mmCIF file with all atom_site columns, C-alpha atoms in Angstrom:
data_model
loop_
_atom_site.group_PDB
_atom_site.id
_atom_site.type_symbol
_atom_site.label_atom_id
_atom_site.label_alt_id
_atom_site.label_comp_id
_atom_site.label_asym_id
_atom_site.label_entity_id
_atom_site.label_seq_id
_atom_site.pdbx_PDB_ins_code
_atom_site.Cartn_x
_atom_site.Cartn_y
_atom_site.Cartn_z
_atom_site.occupancy
_atom_site.B_iso_or_equiv
_atom_site.pdbx_formal_charge
_atom_site.auth_seq_id
_atom_site.auth_comp_id
_atom_site.auth_asym_id
_atom_site.auth_atom_id
_atom_site.pdbx_PDB_model_num
ATOM 1   C CA . MET I 1 1   ? -133.619 -11.734 -67.962 1.00 0.00 ? 1119 MET I CA 1
ATOM 2   C CA . ILE I 1 2   ? -135.435 -11.616 -71.129 1.00 0.00 ? 1120 ILE I CA 1
ATOM 3   C CA . PRO I 1 3   ? -137.706 -8.544  -72.393 1.00 0.00 ? 1121 PRO I CA 1
ATOM 4   C CA . GLU I 1 4   ? -141.146 -9.334  -70.551 1.00 0.00 ? 1122 GLU I CA 1
ATOM 5   C CA . GLN I 1 5   ? -142.723 -9.086  -74.264 1.00 0.00 ? 1123 GLN I CA 1
ATOM 6   C CA . PHE I 1 6   ? -141.469 -12.562 -74.875 1.00 0.00 ? 1124 PHE I CA 1
ATOM 7   C CA . ILE I 1 7   ? -144.010 -14.098 -72.793 1.00 0.00 ? 1125 ILE I CA 1
ATOM 8   C CA . TYR I 1 8   ? -146.286 -13.923 -75.961 1.00 0.00 ? 1126 TYR I CA 1
ATOM 9   C CA . LEU I 1 9   ? -144.380 -16.268 -77.510 1.00 0.00 ? 1127 LEU I CA 1
ATOM 10  C CA . SER I 1 10  ? -144.838 -19.052 -74.870 1.00 0.00 ? 1128 SER I CA 1
ATOM 11  C CA . VAL I 1 11  ? -148.365 -18.475 -75.617 1.00 0.00 ? 1129 VAL I CA 1
ATOM 12  C CA . VAL I 1 12  ? -147.589 -19.089 -79.331 1.00 0.00 ? 1130 VAL I CA 1
ATOM 13  C CA . PHE I 1 13  ? -145.868 -22.242 -78.276 1.00 0.00 ? 1131 PHE I CA 1
ATOM 14  C CA . SER I 1 14  ? -148.603 -23.216 -76.095 1.00 0.00 ? 1132 SER I CA 1
ATOM 15  C CA . PHE I 1 15  ? -151.800 -22.729 -78.740 1.00 0.00 ? 1133 PHE I CA 1
ATOM 16  C CA . PHE I 1 16  ? -149.551 -24.558 -81.388 1.00 0.00 ? 1134 PHE I CA 1
ATOM 17  C CA . GLY I 1 17  ? -148.733 -27.198 -79.387 1.00 0.00 ? 1135 GLY I CA 1
ATOM 18  C CA . GLY I 1 18  ? -152.227 -27.509 -77.671 1.00 0.00 ? 1136 GLY I CA 1
ATOM 19  C CA . PHE I 1 19  ? -153.912 -27.343 -81.508 1.00 0.00 ? 1137 PHE I CA 1
ATOM 20  C CA . SER I 1 20  ? -151.437 -30.227 -82.867 1.00 0.00 ? 1138 SER I CA 1
ATOM 21  C CA . TYR I 1 21  ? -152.911 -32.240 -79.845 1.00 0.00 ? 1139 TYR I CA 1
ATOM 22  C CA . ILE I 1 22  ? -156.348 -31.266 -80.287 1.00 0.00 ? 1140 ILE I CA 1
ATOM 23  C CA . ARG I 1 23  ? -156.177 -32.385 -84.123 1.00 0.00 ? 1141 ARG I CA 1
ATOM 24  C CA . ASP I 1 24  ? -154.497 -35.452 -83.394 1.00 0.00 ? 1142 ASP I CA 1
ATOM 25  C CA . THR I 1 25  ? -157.169 -36.090 -80.472 1.00 0.00 ? 1143 THR I CA 1
ATOM 26  C CA . LEU I 1 26  ? -159.983 -35.500 -83.054 1.00 0.00 ? 1144 LEU I CA 1
ATOM 27  C CA . LYS I 1 27  ? -158.469 -38.116 -85.781 1.00 0.00 ? 1145 LYS I CA 1
ATOM 28  C CA . GLY I 1 28  ? -158.079 -40.603 -82.887 1.00 0.00 ? 1146 GLY I CA 1
ATOM 29  C CA . LYS I 1 29  ? -154.556 -40.491 -83.483 1.00 0.00 ? 1147 LYS I CA 1
ATOM 30  C CA . THR I 1 30  ? -153.977 -39.878 -79.695 1.00 0.00 ? 1148 THR I CA 1
ATOM 31  C CA . GLN I 1 31  ? -155.754 -40.861 -76.645 1.00 0.00 ? 1149 GLN I CA 1
ATOM 32  C CA . PRO I 1 32  ? -155.591 -38.451 -73.986 1.00 0.00 ? 1150 PRO I CA 1
ATOM 33  C CA . ASN I 1 33  ? -156.287 -39.800 -70.338 1.00 0.00 ? 1151 ASN I CA 1
ATOM 34  C CA . ARG I 1 34  ? -159.159 -37.923 -69.292 1.00 0.00 ? 1152 ARG I CA 1
ATOM 35  C CA . VAL I 1 35  ? -158.558 -37.721 -65.577 1.00 0.00 ? 1153 VAL I CA 1
ATOM 36  C CA . SER I 1 36  ? -154.971 -36.206 -66.345 1.00 0.00 ? 1154 SER I CA 1
ATOM 37  C CA . PHE I 1 37  ? -156.199 -33.544 -69.019 1.00 0.00 ? 1155 PHE I CA 1
ATOM 38  C CA . LEU I 1 38  ? -159.424 -32.702 -66.802 1.00 0.00 ? 1156 LEU I CA 1
ATOM 39  C CA . LEU I 1 39  ? -157.458 -32.304 -63.648 1.00 0.00 ? 1157 LEU I CA 1
ATOM 40  C CA . TRP I 1 40  ? -154.562 -30.759 -65.246 1.00 0.00 ? 1158 TRP I CA 1
ATOM 41  C CA . SER I 1 41  ? -156.783 -27.945 -66.302 1.00 0.00 ? 1159 SER I CA 1
ATOM 42  C CA . LEU I 1 42  ? -157.682 -27.286 -62.712 1.00 0.00 ? 1160 LEU I CA 1
ATOM 43  C CA . ALA I 1 43  ? -154.254 -27.172 -60.927 1.00 0.00 ? 1161 ALA I CA 1
ATOM 44  C CA . PRO I 1 44  ? -152.458 -24.547 -63.264 1.00 0.00 ? 1162 PRO I CA 1
ATOM 45  C CA . LEU I 1 45  ? -155.255 -22.544 -63.198 1.00 0.00 ? 1163 LEU I CA 1
ATOM 46  C CA . ILE I 1 46  ? -155.179 -22.767 -59.410 1.00 0.00 ? 1164 ILE I CA 1
ATOM 47  C CA . GLY I 1 47  ? -151.426 -22.156 -59.506 1.00 0.00 ? 1165 GLY I CA 1
ATOM 48  C CA . CYS I 1 48  ? -151.857 -19.106 -61.772 1.00 0.00 ? 1166 CYS I CA 1
ATOM 49  C CA . ALA I 1 49  ? -154.761 -17.790 -59.397 1.00 0.00 ? 1167 ALA I CA 1
ATOM 50  C CA . ALA I 1 50  ? -152.044 -17.927 -56.442 1.00 0.00 ? 1168 ALA I CA 1
ATOM 51  C CA . ALA I 1 51  ? -149.635 -16.291 -58.211 1.00 0.00 ? 1169 ALA I CA 1
ATOM 52  C CA . LEU I 1 52  ? -151.688 -13.268 -59.404 1.00 0.00 ? 1170 LEU I CA 1
ATOM 53  C CA . LYS I 1 53  ? -152.475 -13.159 -55.636 1.00 0.00 ? 1171 LYS I CA 1
ATOM 54  C CA . ALA I 1 54  ? -148.938 -12.848 -54.699 1.00 0.00 ? 1172 ALA I CA 1
ATOM 55  C CA . GLY I 1 55  ? -148.460 -10.096 -57.498 1.00 0.00 ? 1173 GLY I CA 1
ATOM 56  C CA . VAL I 1 56  ? -146.670 -12.243 -60.036 1.00 0.00 ? 1174 VAL I CA 1
ATOM 57  C CA . GLY I 1 57  ? -147.407 -10.723 -63.790 1.00 0.00 ? 1175 GLY I CA 1
ATOM 58  C CA . TRP I 1 58  ? -147.098 -11.528 -67.304 1.00 0.00 ? 1176 TRP I CA 1
ATOM 59  C CA . PRO I 1 59  ? -144.618 -14.240 -66.169 1.00 0.00 ? 1177 PRO I CA 1
ATOM 60  C CA . ILE I 1 60  ? -147.536 -16.856 -65.290 1.00 0.00 ? 1178 ILE I CA 1
ATOM 61  C CA . LEU I 1 61  ? -148.988 -16.695 -68.716 1.00 0.00 ? 1179 LEU I CA 1
ATOM 62  C CA . PRO I 1 62  ? -147.644 -19.992 -69.732 1.00 0.00 ? 1180 PRO I CA 1
ATOM 63  C CA . ILE I 1 63  ? -149.183 -21.464 -66.430 1.00 0.00 ? 1181 ILE I CA 1
ATOM 64  C CA . PHE I 1 64  ? -152.810 -19.877 -67.500 1.00 0.00 ? 1182 PHE I CA 1
ATOM 65  C CA . MET I 1 65  ? -152.203 -21.607 -70.800 1.00 0.00 ? 1183 MET I CA 1
ATOM 66  C CA . ALA I 1 66  ? -151.193 -24.965 -69.058 1.00 0.00 ? 1184 ALA I CA 1
ATOM 67  C CA . GLY I 1 67  ? -154.501 -25.054 -67.658 1.00 0.00 ? 1185 GLY I CA 1
ATOM 68  C CA . PHE I 1 68  ? -156.632 -23.748 -70.733 1.00 0.00 ? 1186 PHE I CA 1
ATOM 69  C CA . THR I 1 69  ? -155.299 -26.181 -73.299 1.00 0.00 ? 1187 THR I CA 1
ATOM 70  C CA . PRO I 1 70  ? -155.717 -29.597 -71.226 1.00 0.00 ? 1188 PRO I CA 1
ATOM 71  C CA . LEU I 1 71  ? -159.448 -28.378 -70.901 1.00 0.00 ? 1189 LEU I CA 1
ATOM 72  C CA . VAL I 1 72  ? -160.100 -27.776 -74.496 1.00 0.00 ? 1190 VAL I CA 1
ATOM 73  C CA . ILE I 1 73  ? -158.061 -31.384 -74.901 1.00 0.00 ? 1191 ILE I CA 1
ATOM 74  C CA . PHE I 1 74  ? -160.752 -32.930 -72.419 1.00 0.00 ? 1192 PHE I CA 1
ATOM 75  C CA . PHE I 1 75  ? -163.600 -31.692 -74.365 1.00 0.00 ? 1193 PHE I CA 1
ATOM 76  C CA . ALA I 1 76  ? -162.097 -32.637 -77.536 1.00 0.00 ? 1194 ALA I CA 1
ATOM 77  C CA . SER I 1 77  ? -161.445 -36.650 -76.449 1.00 0.00 ? 1195 SER I CA 1
ATOM 78  C CA . PHE I 1 78  ? -165.275 -36.879 -76.278 1.00 0.00 ? 1196 PHE I CA 1
ATOM 79  C CA . VAL I 1 79  ? -165.517 -36.062 -79.929 1.00 0.00 ? 1197 VAL I CA 1
ATOM 80  C CA . ASN I 1 80  ? -163.813 -39.412 -81.399 1.00 0.00 ? 1198 ASN I CA 1
ATOM 81  C CA . LYS I 1 81  ? -164.671 -42.617 -79.912 1.00 0.00 ? 1199 LYS I CA 1
ATOM 82  C CA . ASN I 1 82  ? -160.978 -43.638 -80.919 1.00 0.00 ? 1200 ASN I CA 1
ATOM 83  C CA . ALA I 1 83  ? -159.457 -40.761 -78.817 1.00 0.00 ? 1201 ALA I CA 1
ATOM 84  C CA . TYR I 1 84  ? -161.042 -42.618 -75.598 1.00 0.00 ? 1202 TYR I CA 1
ATOM 85  C CA . TRP I 1 85  ? -158.149 -44.051 -73.254 1.00 0.00 ? 1203 TRP I CA 1
ATOM 86  C CA . LYS I 1 86  ? -159.545 -47.035 -70.647 1.00 0.00 ? 1204 LYS I CA 1
ATOM 87  C CA . LEU I 1 87  ? -159.198 -45.574 -67.148 1.00 0.00 ? 1205 LEU I CA 1
ATOM 88  C CA . THR I 1 88  ? -157.487 -48.064 -64.702 1.00 0.00 ? 1206 THR I CA 1
ATOM 89  C CA . THR I 1 89  ? -157.583 -48.091 -60.511 1.00 0.00 ? 1207 THR I CA 1
ATOM 90  C CA . LEU I 1 90  ? -154.114 -46.014 -61.035 1.00 0.00 ? 1208 LEU I CA 1
ATOM 91  C CA . ASP I 1 91  ? -156.383 -43.204 -62.464 1.00 0.00 ? 1209 ASP I CA 1
ATOM 92  C CA . TYR I 1 92  ? -158.755 -43.246 -60.058 1.00 0.00 ? 1210 TYR I CA 1
ATOM 93  C CA . ILE I 1 93  ? -156.511 -42.976 -57.286 1.00 0.00 ? 1211 ILE I CA 1
ATOM 94  C CA . CYS I 1 94  ? -154.496 -40.438 -58.862 1.00 0.00 ? 1212 CYS I CA 1
ATOM 95  C CA . GLY I 1 95  ? -157.719 -38.609 -59.462 1.00 0.00 ? 1213 GLY I CA 1
ATOM 96  C CA . PHE I 1 96  ? -158.628 -38.806 -55.919 1.00 0.00 ? 1214 PHE I CA 1
ATOM 97  C CA . LEU I 1 97  ? -155.402 -37.701 -54.663 1.00 0.00 ? 1215 LEU I CA 1
ATOM 98  C CA . SER I 1 98  ? -155.485 -34.598 -56.930 1.00 0.00 ? 1216 SER I CA 1
ATOM 99  C CA . LEU I 1 99  ? -158.877 -33.447 -55.882 1.00 0.00 ? 1217 LEU I CA 1
ATOM 100 C CA . LEU I 1 100 ? -157.386 -33.967 -52.193 1.00 0.00 ? 1218 LEU I CA 1
ATOM 101 C CA . ALA I 1 101 ? -154.678 -31.755 -52.767 1.00 0.00 ? 1219 ALA I CA 1
ATOM 102 C CA . LEU I 1 102 ? -156.780 -29.014 -54.705 1.00 0.00 ? 1220 LEU I CA 1
ATOM 103 C CA . VAL I 1 103 ? -158.914 -29.015 -51.527 1.00 0.00 ? 1221 VAL I CA 1
ATOM 104 C CA . PHE I 1 104 ? -156.019 -28.419 -49.403 1.00 0.00 ? 1222 PHE I CA 1
ATOM 105 C CA . TYR I 1 105 ? -155.220 -25.745 -51.898 1.00 0.00 ? 1223 TYR I CA 1
ATOM 106 C CA . LEU I 1 106 ? -158.709 -24.014 -51.141 1.00 0.00 ? 1224 LEU I CA 1
ATOM 107 C CA . LEU I 1 107 ? -158.271 -24.594 -47.093 1.00 0.00 ? 1225 LEU I CA 1
ATOM 108 C CA . SER I 1 108 ? -154.815 -22.998 -47.388 1.00 0.00 ? 1226 SER I CA 1
ATOM 109 C CA . ASP I 1 109 ? -154.303 -19.163 -46.901 1.00 0.00 ? 1227 ASP I CA 1
ATOM 110 C CA . LEU I 1 110 ? -150.433 -19.048 -47.300 1.00 0.00 ? 1228 LEU I CA 1
ATOM 111 C CA . ILE I 1 111 ? -149.146 -18.337 -50.934 1.00 0.00 ? 1229 ILE I CA 1
ATOM 112 C CA . ILE I 1 112 ? -146.622 -20.960 -50.916 1.00 0.00 ? 1230 ILE I CA 1
ATOM 113 C CA . LEU I 1 113 ? -148.656 -23.856 -49.766 1.00 0.00 ? 1231 LEU I CA 1
ATOM 114 C CA . THR I 1 114 ? -151.356 -23.004 -52.245 1.00 0.00 ? 1232 THR I CA 1
ATOM 115 C CA . ILE I 1 115 ? -148.398 -23.255 -55.193 1.00 0.00 ? 1233 ILE I CA 1
ATOM 116 C CA . VAL I 1 116 ? -147.110 -26.694 -53.340 1.00 0.00 ? 1234 VAL I CA 1
ATOM 117 C CA . PHE I 1 117 ? -150.941 -28.019 -53.260 1.00 0.00 ? 1235 PHE I CA 1
ATOM 118 C CA . ALA I 1 118 ? -151.350 -26.935 -56.776 1.00 0.00 ? 1236 ALA I CA 1
ATOM 119 C CA . ILE I 1 119 ? -148.115 -28.715 -58.035 1.00 0.00 ? 1237 ILE I CA 1
ATOM 120 C CA . LEU I 1 120 ? -149.284 -31.623 -56.152 1.00 0.00 ? 1238 LEU I CA 1
ATOM 121 C CA . ALA I 1 121 ? -152.610 -31.913 -57.265 1.00 0.00 ? 1239 ALA I CA 1
ATOM 122 C CA . ASP I 1 122 ? -150.899 -31.324 -61.124 1.00 0.00 ? 1240 ASP I CA 1
ATOM 123 C CA . PHE I 1 123 ? -148.413 -34.110 -60.343 1.00 0.00 ? 1241 PHE I CA 1
ATOM 124 C CA . PHE I 1 124 ? -151.210 -36.726 -59.205 1.00 0.00 ? 1242 PHE I CA 1
ATOM 125 C CA . ALA I 1 125 ? -153.023 -35.591 -62.116 1.00 0.00 ? 1243 ALA I CA 1
ATOM 126 C CA . GLY I 1 126 ? -150.094 -36.351 -64.514 1.00 0.00 ? 1244 GLY I CA 1
ATOM 127 C CA . VAL I 1 127 ? -148.809 -39.589 -62.978 1.00 0.00 ? 1245 VAL I CA 1
ATOM 128 C CA . PRO I 1 128 ? -151.239 -41.632 -65.293 1.00 0.00 ? 1246 PRO I CA 1
ATOM 129 C CA . THR I 1 129 ? -150.337 -40.073 -68.742 1.00 0.00 ? 1247 THR I CA 1
ATOM 130 C CA . ILE I 1 130 ? -146.623 -40.599 -67.313 1.00 0.00 ? 1248 ILE I CA 1
ATOM 131 C CA . VAL I 1 131 ? -147.205 -44.186 -66.712 1.00 0.00 ? 1249 VAL I CA 1
ATOM 132 C CA . LYS I 1 132 ? -149.103 -44.253 -70.367 1.00 0.00 ? 1250 LYS I CA 1
ATOM 133 C CA . SER I 1 133 ? -146.486 -42.728 -72.077 1.00 0.00 ? 1251 SER I CA 1
ATOM 134 C CA . TRP I 1 134 ? -144.088 -45.414 -70.931 1.00 0.00 ? 1252 TRP I CA 1
ATOM 135 C CA . LYS I 1 135 ? -146.513 -48.305 -71.740 1.00 0.00 ? 1253 LYS I CA 1
ATOM 136 C CA . ASP I 1 136 ? -148.064 -47.150 -74.623 1.00 0.00 ? 1254 ASP I CA 1
ATOM 137 C CA . PRO I 1 137 ? -145.720 -44.173 -76.298 1.00 0.00 ? 1255 PRO I CA 1
ATOM 138 C CA . GLN I 1 138 ? -147.649 -43.820 -79.515 1.00 0.00 ? 1256 GLN I CA 1
ATOM 139 C CA . SER I 1 139 ? -151.129 -43.140 -77.897 1.00 0.00 ? 1257 SER I CA 1
ATOM 140 C CA . GLU I 1 140 ? -149.279 -39.514 -77.256 1.00 0.00 ? 1258 GLU I CA 1
ATOM 141 C CA . SER I 1 141 ? -148.312 -36.841 -79.526 1.00 0.00 ? 1259 SER I CA 1
ATOM 142 C CA . PRO I 1 142 ? -145.059 -35.109 -78.032 1.00 0.00 ? 1260 PRO I CA 1
ATOM 143 C CA . LEU I 1 143 ? -145.431 -31.493 -79.844 1.00 0.00 ? 1261 LEU I CA 1
ATOM 144 C CA . LEU I 1 144 ? -147.839 -30.525 -76.950 1.00 0.00 ? 1262 LEU I CA 1
ATOM 145 C CA . TYR I 1 145 ? -145.006 -31.252 -74.286 1.00 0.00 ? 1263 TYR I CA 1
ATOM 146 C CA . ILE I 1 146 ? -142.211 -30.113 -76.272 1.00 0.00 ? 1264 ILE I CA 1
ATOM 147 C CA . LEU I 1 147 ? -143.805 -26.574 -76.798 1.00 0.00 ? 1265 LEU I CA 1
ATOM 148 C CA . SER I 1 148 ? -145.032 -26.415 -73.313 1.00 0.00 ? 1266 SER I CA 1
ATOM 149 C CA . SER I 1 149 ? -141.711 -26.710 -72.341 1.00 0.00 ? 1267 SER I CA 1
ATOM 150 C CA . PHE I 1 150 ? -140.239 -24.073 -74.444 1.00 0.00 ? 1268 PHE I CA 1
ATOM 151 C CA . GLY I 1 151 ? -143.204 -21.809 -73.055 1.00 0.00 ? 1269 GLY I CA 1
ATOM 152 C CA . ASN I 1 152 ? -142.499 -22.235 -69.590 1.00 0.00 ? 1270 ASN I CA 1
ATOM 153 C CA . ILE I 1 153 ? -138.606 -21.901 -70.202 1.00 0.00 ? 1271 ILE I CA 1
ATOM 154 C CA . ILE I 1 154 ? -139.326 -18.454 -71.640 1.00 0.00 ? 1272 ILE I CA 1
ATOM 155 C CA . GLY I 1 155 ? -141.755 -17.785 -68.364 1.00 0.00 ? 1273 GLY I CA 1
ATOM 156 C CA . LEU I 1 156 ? -138.707 -18.318 -66.422 1.00 0.00 ? 1274 LEU I CA 1
ATOM 157 C CA . LEU I 1 157 ? -136.512 -16.231 -68.219 1.00 0.00 ? 1275 LEU I CA 1
ATOM 158 C CA . VAL I 1 158 ? -138.865 -13.192 -68.300 1.00 0.00 ? 1276 VAL I CA 1
ATOM 159 C CA . ILE I 1 159 ? -139.038 -13.493 -64.293 1.00 0.00 ? 1277 ILE I CA 1
ATOM 160 C CA . THR I 1 160 ? -137.613 -10.137 -62.434 1.00 0.00 ? 1278 THR I CA 1
ATOM 161 C CA . ASP I 1 161 ? -138.347 -11.185 -58.892 1.00 0.00 ? 1279 ASP I CA 1
ATOM 162 C CA . TRP I 1 162 ? -137.078 -14.820 -58.240 1.00 0.00 ? 1280 TRP I CA 1
ATOM 163 C CA . THR I 1 163 ? -139.495 -16.332 -55.710 1.00 0.00 ? 1281 THR I CA 1
ATOM 164 C CA . PHE I 1 164 ? -141.165 -19.383 -55.439 1.00 0.00 ? 1282 PHE I CA 1
ATOM 165 C CA . ALA I 1 165 ? -144.536 -17.934 -56.283 1.00 0.00 ? 1283 ALA I CA 1
ATOM 166 C CA . ALA I 1 166 ? -142.896 -16.950 -59.938 1.00 0.00 ? 1284 ALA I CA 1
ATOM 167 C CA . TYR I 1 167 ? -140.806 -19.962 -60.530 1.00 0.00 ? 1285 TYR I CA 1
ATOM 168 C CA . GLY I 1 168 ? -142.121 -23.013 -58.734 1.00 0.00 ? 1286 GLY I CA 1
ATOM 169 C CA . PHE I 1 169 ? -145.045 -23.978 -60.779 1.00 0.00 ? 1287 PHE I CA 1
ATOM 170 C CA . GLY I 1 170 ? -142.830 -23.357 -64.186 1.00 0.00 ? 1288 GLY I CA 1
ATOM 171 C CA . ILE I 1 171 ? -140.022 -25.372 -62.866 1.00 0.00 ? 1289 ILE I CA 1
ATOM 172 C CA . TYR I 1 172 ? -142.277 -28.124 -62.172 1.00 0.00 ? 1290 TYR I CA 1
ATOM 173 C CA . LEU I 1 173 ? -144.261 -28.354 -65.540 1.00 0.00 ? 1291 LEU I CA 1
ATOM 174 C CA . ILE I 1 174 ? -141.029 -28.522 -67.196 1.00 0.00 ? 1292 ILE I CA 1
ATOM 175 C CA . LEU I 1 175 ? -140.086 -31.263 -65.276 1.00 0.00 ? 1293 LEU I CA 1
ATOM 176 C CA . MET I 1 176 ? -143.550 -33.286 -65.743 1.00 0.00 ? 1294 MET I CA 1
ATOM 177 C CA . ASN I 1 177 ? -143.451 -32.790 -69.576 1.00 0.00 ? 1295 ASN I CA 1
ATOM 178 C CA . SER I 1 178 ? -139.701 -33.867 -69.717 1.00 0.00 ? 1296 SER I CA 1
ATOM 179 C CA . SER I 1 179 ? -140.875 -37.151 -67.986 1.00 0.00 ? 1297 SER I CA 1
ATOM 180 C CA . ILE I 1 180 ? -143.736 -37.544 -70.483 1.00 0.00 ? 1298 ILE I CA 1
ATOM 181 C CA . LEU I 1 181 ? -141.215 -36.670 -73.207 1.00 0.00 ? 1299 LEU I CA 1
ATOM 182 C CA . LEU I 1 182 ? -138.912 -39.316 -71.978 1.00 0.00 ? 1300 LEU I CA 1
ATOM 183 C CA . GLY I 1 183 ? -141.735 -41.901 -72.140 1.00 0.00 ? 1301 GLY I CA 1
ATOM 184 C CA . ILE I 1 184 ? -142.725 -41.102 -75.643 1.00 0.00 ? 1302 ILE I CA 1
ATOM 185 C CA . TYR I 1 185 ? -139.165 -41.228 -76.839 1.00 0.00 ? 1303 TYR I CA 1
ATOM 186 C CA . GLN I 1 186 ? -137.831 -43.888 -74.659 1.00 0.00 ? 1304 GLN I CA 1
ATOM 187 C CA . LYS I 1 187 ? -137.166 -46.166 -77.981 1.00 0.00 ? 1305 LYS I CA 1
ATOM 188 C CA . ARG I 1 188 ? -134.958 -43.685 -79.731 1.00 0.00 ? 1306 ARG I CA 1
ATOM 189 C CA . LEU I 1 189 ? -133.199 -42.763 -76.418 1.00 0.00 ? 1307 LEU I CA 1
ATOM 190 C CA . GLY I 1 190 ? -132.131 -46.399 -75.794 1.00 0.00 ? 1308 GLY I CA 1
ATOM 191 C CA . PHE I 1 191 ? -134.241 -46.679 -72.631 1.00 0.00 ? 1309 PHE I CA 1
ATOM 192 C CA . ARG I 1 192 ? -136.470 -49.710 -74.324 1.00 0.00 ? 1310 ARG I CA 1
ATOM 193 C CA . THR I 1 193 ? -135.410 -52.176 -77.273 1.00 0.00 ? 1311 THR I CA 1
ATOM 194 C CA . THR I 1 194 ? -138.758 -53.721 -78.052 1.00 0.00 ? 1312 THR I CA 1
#
């Protein structure tokens, strides 16, 4: 465990990762999937609210940033028409499943189920971006996902009470970011030769 004050470093990571992604979006270099980013703003904020309800303190700050940053990116995607990513049937199906998981969250009174549904909602929201990162890696900017992962690792390192409410969403976010980064760097890692 590291001192709780290190959690502020995760906020700095999130800020710079988000800033770089927003900058690339405004320039039209990055084309965020609007379904993913809109829904990505909801699920972490719900997970954050559930963790707060469970008494988790500062370790949830990276999760809050994981919801706030995508919301800003979603709005930034409307500024430059070159930042538009065409939505497909997969996007709509995943969006529906994500919203369904959010409904189950609202119906659940159990903290663990709430966090599980928030994770499922975020996962379904992220599937289109995972697919996009593998099909069109240059449409993504990696710094957001790299710095977000570091921020969530710090969030895990400050946990004093290792409950699912404290670590569940943070571990999930590291895995989600890693999946997208593997897609972005697939050529360099030797997964794809063309």
